[in-house]
Amino acid sequence: MTMHLSRRLATASLLTLAAFAVIPAQAADWPAKPITLVVPFPPGGPTDMVARVLAQSVGEQLGQSVVVDNKPGANGNIGNAFVAKAPADGYTVLYNTSSIALSPSLYKKLSYDLGKDLAPVALTAVVPLGLVVNPKLPVKTVAELAAYAKKNPGKLSYGSAGNGNVTHLAAFQVVQHFALEASHVPYKGSAPADVDLVAGQIDFMTDTINSVAPFIKDGKLRLLAVSTAQRMANFPQAPTLAESGMAGFEAGAWQGVMVPAQTPQPVVARLNQAFLHALKDPAVLEKLRVQGTEPLGSTPAEYGAYLQKELKRWAAVVKSTGVSLD
């Protein structure tokens, strides 16, 4: 996700609000009961943190509770499949991440078809990644990490939120770029990986900024670099990975909303409108800013087109890693 793209999507979202200002009459009775927002990752993780902020705002707008239901496992695919097979009535909604664009390349068999079983609603946000290390490691820069790893081949380990997760593939690209020997340790979500990194059970990882920010600020983790194209306002002293020897590198854990494929378009339109309004709410924006999360926004069609580009992009990365999760 480039900063240029995020600006274009933000502009487009304003047009979307106008386009959906008048909602078709057949959606007038929806929602008549609480909506379930399925988060396919554990509670307290980076995706869950943003989803709960948006869920509260969307629920207030629609006049119904939006209840977050965490269904973690299989790199998000348990929750993805649950929503794909749910009734297409607008009451079961998926809060997905970029992992959904990785899975078709990582798994030979999935219990759902992304193109046929799920429909895009909106691209909501992107969370930059940070390369963090346990502060006991005697390194303060990416160059020092690379040098230390080469002096201690095979002795370092890096964690991730799961095999094939963007946190895994981004770290793999760092390891690959600097020709390091380090072992990958996958976890079931960012939260348990962060705990082990703080405890020194693993040495480094590329994790979402909103997940590791509290540990960085408390001195429990050391931030070496960020994955954005430009330095982050929240951490201005941290260089980008591009500045640190990986020219042109940029990555982030983007998030979006999807529904079962046959969900009525008027309902999709109202959901899109509600999420875009949430992403313009000053209170919501402040909570996202504190998390280091960048708000986006899009039409359903724009999100669908972006998803197709991401499928192709990550297919190439997965092929280079040789990772397969079947």
Short mmCIF file of C-alpha atoms in Angstrom, two decimals:
data_model
loop_
_atom_site.label_atom_id
_atom_site.label_comp_id
_atom_site.label_asym_id
_atom_site.label_seq_id
_atom_site.Cartn_x
_atom_site.Cartn_y
_atom_site.Cartn_z
CA MET A 1 0.00 0.00 0.00
CA THR A 2 1.64 3.24 -1.11
CA MET A 3 0.99 6.59 0.48
CA HIS A 4 0.00 7.86 -2.98
CA LEU A 5 -2.67 5.17 -3.26
CA SER A 6 -3.99 5.94 0.21
CA ARG A 7 -4.45 9.59 -0.75
CA ARG A 8 -6.30 8.62 -3.93
CA LEU A 9 -8.57 6.30 -1.97
CA ALA A 10 -9.22 8.98 0.64
CA THR A 11 -10.30 11.37 -2.12
CA ALA A 12 -12.43 8.69 -3.72
CA SER A 13 -14.15 8.02 -0.42
CA LEU A 14 -15.57 11.55 -0.41
CA LEU A 15 -17.13 10.86 -3.79
CA THR A 16 -18.48 7.58 -2.46
CA LEU A 17 -20.28 9.33 0.37
CA ALA A 18 -22.07 11.50 -2.15
CA ALA A 19 -22.85 8.56 -4.40
CA PHE A 20 -24.48 6.65 -1.54
CA ALA A 21 -26.24 9.63 -0.01
CA VAL A 22 -29.56 8.22 -1.19
CA ILE A 23 -29.92 4.56 -0.19
CA PRO A 24 -32.37 2.37 -2.18
CA ALA A 25 -35.69 1.79 -0.49
CA GLN A 26 -35.31 -2.01 -0.32
CA ALA A 27 -32.59 -1.60 2.34
CA ALA A 28 -34.82 0.57 4.51
CA ASP A 29 -35.63 -2.23 6.99
CA TRP A 30 -32.00 -3.24 7.46
CA PRO A 31 -30.63 -3.59 10.06
CA ALA A 32 -33.44 -4.86 12.25
CA LYS A 33 -31.16 -6.71 14.69
CA PRO A 34 -27.51 -6.68 15.85
CA ILE A 35 -24.78 -7.25 13.28
CA THR A 36 -21.90 -9.65 13.84
CA LEU A 37 -18.50 -8.37 12.72
CA VAL A 38 -16.23 -11.40 12.41
CA VAL A 39 -12.55 -10.71 13.11
CA PRO A 40 -10.51 -13.75 12.01
CA PHE A 41 -7.72 -13.03 14.49
CA PRO A 42 -7.40 -13.14 18.30
CA PRO A 43 -8.75 -10.47 20.67
CA GLY A 44 -6.28 -7.72 21.51
CA GLY A 45 -4.36 -8.06 18.27
CA PRO A 46 -3.78 -5.27 15.72
CA THR A 47 -6.79 -6.17 13.57
CA ASP A 48 -9.10 -6.52 16.55
CA MET A 49 -8.01 -3.12 17.90
CA VAL A 50 -9.08 -1.27 14.76
CA ALA A 51 -12.21 -3.37 14.18
CA ARG A 52 -13.59 -2.53 17.62
CA VAL A 53 -13.09 1.20 17.11
CA LEU A 54 -14.96 1.08 13.80
CA ALA A 55 -17.64 -1.30 15.07
CA GLN A 56 -18.71 1.14 17.76
CA SER A 57 -19.04 4.02 15.30
CA VAL A 58 -20.84 1.94 12.67
CA GLY A 59 -23.26 0.58 15.26
CA GLU A 60 -24.12 4.09 16.44
CA GLN A 61 -24.85 5.16 12.87
CA LEU A 62 -27.02 2.13 12.05
CA GLY A 63 -28.89 2.11 15.35
CA GLN A 64 -27.93 -1.49 16.09
CA SER A 65 -25.09 -3.10 18.00
CA VAL A 66 -22.16 -4.30 15.92
CA VAL A 67 -20.78 -7.21 17.92
CA VAL A 68 -17.18 -8.25 17.30
CA ASP A 69 -16.80 -12.04 17.11
CA ASN A 70 -13.19 -13.27 17.07
CA LYS A 71 -12.68 -16.48 15.07
CA PRO A 72 -8.89 -16.89 14.85
CA GLY A 73 -6.94 -19.64 13.18
CA ALA A 74 -5.41 -20.80 9.90
CA ASN A 75 -4.06 -17.36 9.01
CA GLY A 76 -7.54 -15.86 9.09
CA ASN A 77 -9.16 -18.54 6.98
CA ILE A 78 -11.42 -19.96 9.69
CA GLY A 79 -13.16 -16.63 10.07
CA ASN A 80 -13.09 -15.96 6.33
CA ALA A 81 -14.77 -19.30 5.61
CA PHE A 82 -17.36 -18.73 8.35
CA VAL A 83 -18.53 -15.50 6.74
CA ALA A 84 -18.32 -16.93 3.21
CA LYS A 85 -20.83 -19.62 4.23
CA ALA A 86 -23.07 -17.33 6.31
CA PRO A 87 -26.50 -16.13 5.14
CA ALA A 88 -26.15 -13.22 2.72
CA ASP A 89 -28.45 -10.94 4.70
CA GLY A 90 -26.03 -8.28 5.95
CA TYR A 91 -25.96 -9.54 9.52
CA THR A 92 -22.64 -11.38 9.28
CA VAL A 93 -19.78 -9.18 8.12
CA LEU A 94 -16.07 -9.95 7.76
CA TYR A 95 -13.34 -7.60 8.95
CA ASN A 96 -10.50 -9.01 6.90
CA THR A 97 -6.82 -8.19 6.51
CA SER A 98 -4.22 -8.47 3.77
CA SER A 99 -3.86 -12.15 4.72
CA ILE A 100 -6.92 -12.81 2.59
CA ALA A 101 -4.87 -11.87 -0.48
CA LEU A 102 -2.06 -14.22 0.55
CA SER A 103 -4.07 -17.37 1.24
CA PRO A 104 -4.88 -18.33 -2.38
CA SER A 105 -1.12 -18.56 -3.03
CA LEU A 106 -0.27 -20.22 0.28
CA TYR A 107 -2.95 -22.91 0.35
CA LYS A 108 -3.67 -25.35 -2.44
CA LYS A 109 -7.11 -25.96 -1.00
CA LEU A 110 -9.35 -23.45 0.76
CA SER A 111 -12.87 -24.13 2.04
CA TYR A 112 -14.09 -20.95 0.34
CA ASP A 113 -13.54 -19.20 -2.98
CA LEU A 114 -12.54 -15.57 -2.44
CA GLY A 115 -13.82 -14.45 -5.84
CA LYS A 116 -17.12 -16.31 -5.68
CA ASP A 117 -18.08 -16.45 -2.00
CA LEU A 118 -17.19 -12.99 -0.68
CA ALA A 119 -17.98 -9.49 -1.91
CA PRO A 120 -15.97 -6.32 -1.10
CA VAL A 121 -17.54 -3.50 0.92
CA ALA A 122 -14.72 -1.09 1.72
CA LEU A 123 -10.99 -0.80 2.23
CA THR A 124 -10.72 0.71 5.70
CA ALA A 125 -7.18 1.15 6.98
CA VAL A 126 -3.55 0.18 6.74
CA VAL A 127 -1.25 -0.50 9.67
CA PRO A 128 2.47 -0.01 8.95
CA LEU A 129 4.93 -2.64 10.09
CA GLY A 130 7.86 -2.03 12.39
CA LEU A 131 11.07 -4.05 12.56
CA VAL A 132 11.52 -4.54 16.30
CA VAL A 133 14.08 -6.38 18.41
CA ASN A 134 14.40 -7.42 22.01
CA PRO A 135 16.44 -4.60 23.62
CA LYS A 136 18.92 -7.13 25.04
CA LEU A 137 20.10 -7.68 21.47
CA PRO A 138 23.16 -5.40 21.02
CA VAL A 139 21.85 -3.67 17.88
CA LYS A 140 20.29 -0.25 17.26
CA THR A 141 20.06 -0.20 13.46
CA VAL A 142 19.11 -2.55 10.65
CA ALA A 143 22.75 -2.62 9.55
CA GLU A 144 23.83 -3.63 13.04
CA LEU A 145 21.17 -6.36 13.13
CA ALA A 146 22.42 -7.72 9.80
CA ALA A 147 26.04 -7.63 10.98
CA TYR A 148 25.19 -9.31 14.29
CA ALA A 149 23.17 -12.04 12.55
CA LYS A 150 26.05 -12.77 10.19
CA LYS A 151 28.47 -13.07 13.11
CA ASN A 152 26.01 -15.48 14.76
CA PRO A 153 24.67 -17.54 11.86
CA GLY A 154 21.62 -19.63 12.69
CA LYS A 155 21.42 -18.38 16.28
CA LEU A 156 18.70 -15.73 15.82
CA SER A 157 14.98 -16.35 15.47
CA TYR A 158 12.17 -14.13 14.27
CA GLY A 159 8.49 -14.39 15.08
CA SER A 160 5.32 -13.69 13.13
CA ALA A 161 1.57 -13.65 13.59
CA GLY A 162 1.42 -16.91 11.62
CA ASN A 163 2.89 -18.82 8.71
CA GLY A 164 2.29 -16.87 5.51
CA ASN A 165 1.01 -13.82 7.40
CA VAL A 166 2.23 -10.44 6.11
CA THR A 167 4.32 -10.17 9.29
CA HIS A 168 6.05 -13.40 8.23
CA LEU A 169 6.57 -12.48 4.59
CA ALA A 170 7.84 -8.99 5.37
CA ALA A 171 10.39 -10.37 7.83
CA PHE A 172 11.34 -13.05 5.31
CA GLN A 173 12.10 -10.33 2.77
CA VAL A 174 14.37 -8.61 5.32
CA VAL A 175 16.16 -11.89 6.03
CA GLN A 176 16.41 -12.67 2.32
CA HIS A 177 17.60 -9.19 1.34
CA PHE A 178 20.46 -9.19 3.84
CA ALA A 179 21.24 -12.90 3.32
CA LEU A 180 20.75 -13.74 6.99
CA GLU A 181 20.44 -17.14 8.66
CA ALA A 182 17.55 -16.94 11.12
CA SER A 183 14.79 -19.34 12.17
CA HIS A 184 11.12 -18.46 11.73
CA VAL A 185 8.79 -19.05 14.69
CA PRO A 186 5.09 -18.67 13.78
CA TYR A 187 2.46 -17.77 16.39
CA LYS A 188 -1.32 -17.67 16.43
CA GLY A 189 -1.56 -13.90 16.17
CA SER A 190 0.61 -10.91 17.00
CA ALA A 191 -0.21 -10.75 20.72
CA PRO A 192 1.50 -14.02 21.75
CA ALA A 193 4.44 -13.28 19.45
CA ASP A 194 4.91 -9.89 21.07
CA VAL A 195 4.88 -11.44 24.54
CA ASP A 196 7.63 -13.88 23.59
CA LEU A 197 9.67 -11.16 21.89
CA VAL A 198 9.54 -9.02 25.03
CA ALA A 199 10.53 -12.08 27.09
CA GLY A 200 13.48 -12.80 24.79
CA GLN A 201 12.15 -16.13 23.53
CA ILE A 202 12.61 -14.79 20.00
CA ASP A 203 14.94 -12.05 18.81
CA PHE A 204 13.14 -9.89 16.26
CA MET A 205 10.09 -9.56 14.04
CA THR A 206 8.25 -7.24 11.69
CA ASP A 207 4.95 -6.58 13.39
CA THR A 208 2.16 -4.07 13.04
CA ILE A 209 2.95 -0.76 14.70
CA ASN A 210 -0.29 -0.65 16.67
CA SER A 211 0.58 -4.00 18.21
CA VAL A 212 4.14 -3.15 19.29
CA ALA A 213 3.84 0.60 19.99
CA PRO A 214 3.13 0.20 23.74
CA PHE A 215 6.20 -2.02 24.15
CA ILE A 216 8.37 0.42 22.19
CA LYS A 217 7.25 3.35 24.31
CA ASP A 218 7.90 1.38 27.52
CA GLY A 219 11.38 0.41 26.36
CA LYS A 220 10.50 -3.28 26.24
CA LEU A 221 11.16 -3.44 22.48
CA ARG A 222 13.51 -1.46 20.26
CA LEU A 223 12.24 -0.12 16.92
CA LEU A 224 14.88 -0.31 14.19
CA ALA A 225 12.83 0.72 11.14
CA VAL A 226 9.33 1.13 9.75
CA SER A 227 7.83 -0.25 6.55
CA THR A 228 6.27 2.97 5.26
CA ALA A 229 7.53 5.00 2.29
CA GLN A 230 8.11 7.99 4.58
CA ARG A 231 8.99 8.15 8.26
CA MET A 232 6.05 7.93 10.65
CA ALA A 233 4.90 10.96 12.63
CA ASN A 234 4.48 8.76 15.73
CA PHE A 235 8.08 7.52 15.49
CA PRO A 236 10.01 10.21 13.59
CA GLN A 237 13.43 8.96 14.73
CA ALA A 238 12.90 5.52 13.16
CA PRO A 239 14.19 5.28 9.58
CA THR A 240 12.28 3.43 6.91
CA LEU A 241 13.43 0.04 5.70
CA ALA A 242 14.01 1.71 2.34
CA GLU A 243 16.44 4.10 4.05
CA SER A 244 18.05 1.17 5.80
CA GLY A 245 19.27 -0.64 2.73
CA MET A 246 16.06 -2.03 1.20
CA ALA A 247 15.52 0.54 -1.56
CA GLY A 248 11.91 0.76 -2.71
CA PHE A 249 10.57 -1.50 0.04
CA GLU A 250 7.15 -0.67 1.41
CA ALA A 251 4.57 -2.90 3.07
CA GLY A 252 1.66 -2.71 5.46
CA ALA A 253 -1.11 -4.80 6.93
CA TRP A 254 -4.18 -3.37 5.24
CA GLN A 255 -7.71 -4.07 6.39
CA GLY A 256 -11.13 -4.12 4.80
CA VAL A 257 -14.73 -5.24 5.04
CA MET A 258 -16.40 -8.02 3.07
CA VAL A 259 -19.74 -9.82 3.12
CA PRO A 260 -21.18 -13.04 1.68
CA ALA A 261 -21.31 -12.69 -2.11
CA GLN A 262 -25.07 -12.56 -2.54
CA THR A 263 -25.66 -9.82 0.02
CA PRO A 264 -28.13 -7.30 -1.49
CA GLN A 265 -26.40 -4.29 -3.02
CA PRO A 266 -28.48 -1.79 -1.03
CA VAL A 267 -27.19 -3.38 2.17
CA VAL A 268 -23.62 -3.30 0.84
CA ALA A 269 -24.13 0.38 0.04
CA ARG A 270 -25.35 1.19 3.56
CA LEU A 271 -22.47 -0.71 5.12
CA ASN A 272 -20.02 1.13 2.89
CA GLN A 273 -21.55 4.46 3.83
CA ALA A 274 -21.39 3.66 7.54
CA PHE A 275 -17.73 2.62 7.46
CA LEU A 276 -16.76 5.67 5.41
CA HIS A 277 -18.53 7.97 7.85
CA ALA A 278 -16.69 6.24 10.68
CA LEU A 279 -13.39 6.89 8.91
CA LYS A 280 -14.20 10.62 8.85
CA ASP A 281 -15.24 10.80 12.50
CA PRO A 282 -12.67 12.91 14.44
CA ALA A 283 -13.00 10.67 17.51
CA VAL A 284 -12.33 7.57 15.42
CA LEU A 285 -9.44 9.23 13.60
CA GLU A 286 -7.79 10.17 16.90
CA LYS A 287 -8.02 6.59 18.16
CA LEU A 288 -6.52 5.31 14.91
CA ARG A 289 -3.77 7.93 15.03
CA VAL A 290 -2.75 6.81 18.51
CA GLN A 291 -2.52 3.26 17.17
CA GLY A 292 -0.38 4.35 14.23
CA THR A 293 -3.14 3.27 11.86
CA GLU A 294 -3.76 5.14 8.60
CA PRO A 295 -7.44 5.48 7.57
CA LEU A 296 -8.30 4.77 3.96
CA GLY A 297 -11.80 4.36 2.47
CA SER A 298 -13.06 3.18 -0.91
CA THR A 299 -16.05 2.14 -2.92
CA PRO A 300 -16.79 -1.60 -3.12
CA ALA A 301 -15.52 -1.61 -6.72
CA GLU A 302 -12.28 0.15 -5.76
CA TYR A 303 -11.66 -2.33 -3.01
CA GLY A 304 -12.33 -5.21 -5.40
CA ALA A 305 -9.81 -3.82 -7.90
CA TYR A 306 -7.21 -3.25 -5.18
CA LEU A 307 -7.69 -6.79 -3.91
CA GLN A 308 -6.96 -8.17 -7.38
CA LYS A 309 -3.69 -6.24 -7.53
CA GLU A 310 -2.68 -7.48 -4.08
CA LEU A 311 -3.42 -11.08 -5.05
CA LYS A 312 -0.92 -10.78 -7.91
CA ARG A 313 1.66 -8.91 -5.83
CA TRP A 314 1.76 -11.38 -2.96
CA ALA A 315 1.62 -14.40 -5.26
CA ALA A 316 5.04 -13.34 -6.52
CA VAL A 317 6.38 -12.91 -2.96
CA VAL A 318 5.00 -16.27 -1.81
CA LYS A 319 6.56 -17.96 -4.83
CA SER A 320 9.95 -16.49 -3.94
CA THR A 321 9.70 -17.75 -0.35
CA GLY A 322 8.70 -21.26 -1.30
CA VAL A 323 6.20 -21.26 1.59
CA SER A 324 3.25 -23.66 1.35
CA LEU A 325 0.79 -24.24 4.16
CA ASP A 326 -1.02 -27.36 2.92
#
